[in-house]
Short mmCIF file of C-alpha atoms in Angstrom, two decimals:
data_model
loop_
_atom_site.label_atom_id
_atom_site.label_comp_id
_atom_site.label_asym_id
_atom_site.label_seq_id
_atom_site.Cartn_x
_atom_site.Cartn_y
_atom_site.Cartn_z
CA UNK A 1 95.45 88.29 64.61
CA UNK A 2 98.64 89.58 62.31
CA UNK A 3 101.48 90.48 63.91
CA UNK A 4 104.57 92.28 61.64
CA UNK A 5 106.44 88.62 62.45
CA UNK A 6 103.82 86.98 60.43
CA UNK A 7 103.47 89.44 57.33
CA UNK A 8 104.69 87.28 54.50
CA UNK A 9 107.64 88.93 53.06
CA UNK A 10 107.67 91.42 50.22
CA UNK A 11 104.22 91.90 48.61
CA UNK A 12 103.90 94.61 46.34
CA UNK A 13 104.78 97.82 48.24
CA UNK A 14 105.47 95.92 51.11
CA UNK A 15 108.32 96.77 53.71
CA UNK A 16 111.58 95.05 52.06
CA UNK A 17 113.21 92.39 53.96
CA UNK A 18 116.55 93.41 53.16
CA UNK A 19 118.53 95.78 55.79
CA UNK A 20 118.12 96.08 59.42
CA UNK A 21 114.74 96.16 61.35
CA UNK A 22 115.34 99.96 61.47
CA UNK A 23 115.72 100.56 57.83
CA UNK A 24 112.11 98.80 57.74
CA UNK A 25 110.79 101.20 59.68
CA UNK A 26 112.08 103.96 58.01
CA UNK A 27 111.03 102.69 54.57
CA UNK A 28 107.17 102.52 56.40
CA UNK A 29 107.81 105.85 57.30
CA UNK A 30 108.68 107.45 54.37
CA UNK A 31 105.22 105.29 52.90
CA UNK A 32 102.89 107.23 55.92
CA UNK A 33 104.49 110.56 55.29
CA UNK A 34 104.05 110.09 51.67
CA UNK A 35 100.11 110.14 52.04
CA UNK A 36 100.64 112.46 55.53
CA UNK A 37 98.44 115.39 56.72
CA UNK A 38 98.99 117.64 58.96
CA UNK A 39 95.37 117.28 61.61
CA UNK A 40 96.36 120.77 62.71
CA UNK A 41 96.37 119.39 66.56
CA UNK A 42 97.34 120.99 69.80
CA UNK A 43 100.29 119.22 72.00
CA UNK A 44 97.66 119.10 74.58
CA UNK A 45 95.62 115.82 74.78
CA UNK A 46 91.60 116.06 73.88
CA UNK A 47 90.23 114.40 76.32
CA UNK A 48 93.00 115.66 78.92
CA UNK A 49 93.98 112.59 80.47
CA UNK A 50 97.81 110.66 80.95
CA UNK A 51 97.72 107.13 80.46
CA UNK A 52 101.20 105.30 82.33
CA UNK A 53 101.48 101.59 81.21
CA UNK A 54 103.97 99.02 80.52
CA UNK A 55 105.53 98.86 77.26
CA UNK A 56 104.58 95.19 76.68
CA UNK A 57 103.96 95.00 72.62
CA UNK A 58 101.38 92.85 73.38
CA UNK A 59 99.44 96.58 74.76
CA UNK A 60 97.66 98.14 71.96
CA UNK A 61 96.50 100.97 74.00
CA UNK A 62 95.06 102.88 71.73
CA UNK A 63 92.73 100.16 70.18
CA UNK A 64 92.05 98.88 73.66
CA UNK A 65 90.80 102.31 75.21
CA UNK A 66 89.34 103.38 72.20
CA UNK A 67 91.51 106.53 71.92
CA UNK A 68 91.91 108.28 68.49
CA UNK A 69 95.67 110.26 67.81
CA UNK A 70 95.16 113.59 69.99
CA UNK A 71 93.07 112.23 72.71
CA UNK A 72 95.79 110.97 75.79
CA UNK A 73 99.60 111.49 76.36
CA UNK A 74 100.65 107.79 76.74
CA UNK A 75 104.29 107.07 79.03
CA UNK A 76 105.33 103.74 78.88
CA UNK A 77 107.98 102.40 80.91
CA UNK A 78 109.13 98.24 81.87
CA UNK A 79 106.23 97.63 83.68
CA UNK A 80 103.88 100.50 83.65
CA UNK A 81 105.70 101.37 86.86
CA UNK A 82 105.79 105.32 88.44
CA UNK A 83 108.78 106.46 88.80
CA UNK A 84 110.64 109.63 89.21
CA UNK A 85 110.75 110.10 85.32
CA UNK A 86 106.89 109.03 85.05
CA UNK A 87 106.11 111.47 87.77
CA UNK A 88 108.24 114.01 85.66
CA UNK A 89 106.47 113.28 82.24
CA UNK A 90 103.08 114.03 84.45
CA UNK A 91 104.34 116.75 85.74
CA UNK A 92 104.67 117.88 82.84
CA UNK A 93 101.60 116.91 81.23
CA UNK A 94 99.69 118.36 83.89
CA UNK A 95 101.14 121.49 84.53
CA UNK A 96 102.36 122.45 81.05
CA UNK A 97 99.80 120.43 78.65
CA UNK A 98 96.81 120.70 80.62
CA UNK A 99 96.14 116.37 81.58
CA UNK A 100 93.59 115.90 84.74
CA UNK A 101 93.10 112.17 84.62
CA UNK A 102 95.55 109.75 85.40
CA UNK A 103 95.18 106.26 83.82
CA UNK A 104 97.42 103.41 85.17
CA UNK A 105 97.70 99.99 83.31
CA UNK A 106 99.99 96.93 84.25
CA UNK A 107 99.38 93.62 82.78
CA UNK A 108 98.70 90.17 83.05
CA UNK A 109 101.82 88.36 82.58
CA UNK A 110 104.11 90.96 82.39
CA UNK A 111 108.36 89.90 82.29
CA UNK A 112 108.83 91.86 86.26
CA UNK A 113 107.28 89.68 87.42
CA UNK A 114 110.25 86.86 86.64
CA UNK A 115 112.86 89.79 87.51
CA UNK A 116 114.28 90.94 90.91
CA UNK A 117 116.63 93.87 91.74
CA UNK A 118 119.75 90.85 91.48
CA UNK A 119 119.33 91.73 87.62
CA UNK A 120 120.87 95.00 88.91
CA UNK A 121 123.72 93.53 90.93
CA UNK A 122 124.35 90.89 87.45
CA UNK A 123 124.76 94.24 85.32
CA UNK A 124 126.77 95.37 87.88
CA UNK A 125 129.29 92.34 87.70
CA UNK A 126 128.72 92.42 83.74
CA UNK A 127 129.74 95.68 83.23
CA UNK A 128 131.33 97.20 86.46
CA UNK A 129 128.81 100.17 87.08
CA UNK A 130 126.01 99.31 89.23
CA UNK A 131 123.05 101.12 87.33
CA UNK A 132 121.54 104.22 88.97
CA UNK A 133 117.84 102.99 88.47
CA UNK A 134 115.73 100.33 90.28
CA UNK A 135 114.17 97.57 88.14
CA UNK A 136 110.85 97.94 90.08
CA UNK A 137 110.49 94.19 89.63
CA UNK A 138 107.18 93.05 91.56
CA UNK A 139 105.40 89.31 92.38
CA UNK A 140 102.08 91.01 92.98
CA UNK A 141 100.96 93.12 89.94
CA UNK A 142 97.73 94.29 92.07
CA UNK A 143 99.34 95.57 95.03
CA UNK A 144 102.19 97.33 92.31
CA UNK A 145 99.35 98.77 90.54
CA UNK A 146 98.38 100.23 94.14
CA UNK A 147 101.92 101.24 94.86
CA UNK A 148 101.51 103.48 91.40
CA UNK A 149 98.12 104.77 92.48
CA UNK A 150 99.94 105.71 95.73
CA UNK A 151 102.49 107.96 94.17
CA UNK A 152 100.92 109.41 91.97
CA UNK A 153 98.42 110.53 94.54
CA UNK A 154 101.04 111.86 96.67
CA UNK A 155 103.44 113.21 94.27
CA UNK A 156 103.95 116.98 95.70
CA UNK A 157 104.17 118.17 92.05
CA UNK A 158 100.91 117.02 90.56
CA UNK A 159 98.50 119.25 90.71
CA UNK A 160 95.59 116.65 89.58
CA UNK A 161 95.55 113.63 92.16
CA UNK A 162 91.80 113.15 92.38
CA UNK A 163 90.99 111.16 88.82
CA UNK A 164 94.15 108.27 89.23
CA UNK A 165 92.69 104.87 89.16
CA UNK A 166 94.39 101.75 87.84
CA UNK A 167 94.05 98.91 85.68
CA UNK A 168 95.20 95.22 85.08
CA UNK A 169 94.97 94.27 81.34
CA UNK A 170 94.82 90.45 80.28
CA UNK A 171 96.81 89.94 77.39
CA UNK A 172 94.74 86.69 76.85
CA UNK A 173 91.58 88.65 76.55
CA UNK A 174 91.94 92.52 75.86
CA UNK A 175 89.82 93.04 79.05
CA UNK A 176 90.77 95.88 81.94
CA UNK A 177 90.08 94.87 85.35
CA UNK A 178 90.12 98.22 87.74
CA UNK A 179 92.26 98.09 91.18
CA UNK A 180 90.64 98.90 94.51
CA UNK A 181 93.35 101.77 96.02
CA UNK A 182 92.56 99.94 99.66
#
């Protein structure tokens, strides 16, 4: 596998090395829109479904489910967790953009699993605001894949709680294992 760390540097009409990481990306982007066309698609996903995973680089979603550009919304968050912004962006996708299905993926090996809500109280001391979010930091990722099912299911402002299941991913072998709810 190539990652964009292991792309030797500057082939011909390769993405310079000189600048910032951000001025790479903006060079690639001005390369894609260069050979751009519009595909004349709707905001609301084909296949009508809201996938909510972590936002591990190691998750190629998209080449994992098989999706095409058009088919899900995707939210990605430090863990895959729901929280009141997820449930917000579904909200959303639901009621506005026409979503169903509700796709939850955490993964093997994910970093909050080594974190616990002290991270919060260290900020805290770091910076001298405590931070108005939870880090969501888990031991189990099963049972926090459960505790996503959970509210998601019981969110009072979905309107589409019957298609939720989740998802474990390995990182070490692209494979999804689904979640018994119980």
């Amino acid at each position: 596998m190539t990652t964009s760390a292991s792309v030797p540097a500057e082939p011909e009409g390769a993405i310079s090395i000189d600048g910032t990481v951000t001025d790479r990306l903006v060079e690639a982007n001005q390369r894609y829109a260069a050979a751009f066309a519009d595909p004349g698609m709707d905001a609301r996903p084909v296949l009508h479904v809201a996938v909510v995973a972590c936002m591990d680089a190691r998750l190629d979603l998209h080449d994992a489910l098989g999706l095409q550009l058009g088919d899900c919304h995707t939210i990605r968050n430090a863990g895959g967790v729901v929280t009141d912004d997820v449930i917000r962006s579904l909200t959303i996708s639901q009621r506005a953009l026409g979503t169903r299905s509700v796709i939850l993926i955490h993964h093997t090996g994910c970093g909050l699993e080594n974190l616990t809500e002290d991270f919060r109280h260290e900020l805290e001391d770091e910076v001298g605001q405590r931070p108005a979010w939870a880090v969501e930091a888990f031991r189990d990722v099963e049972q926090d894949v459960r505790q996503s099912m959970q509210r998601v299911r019981t969110s009072p402002f979905l309107l589409h709680t019957d298609d939720v299941r989740g998802f474990v991913f390995n990182v070490k072998t692209g494979l999804l294992r689904e979640i018994d709810p119980a």
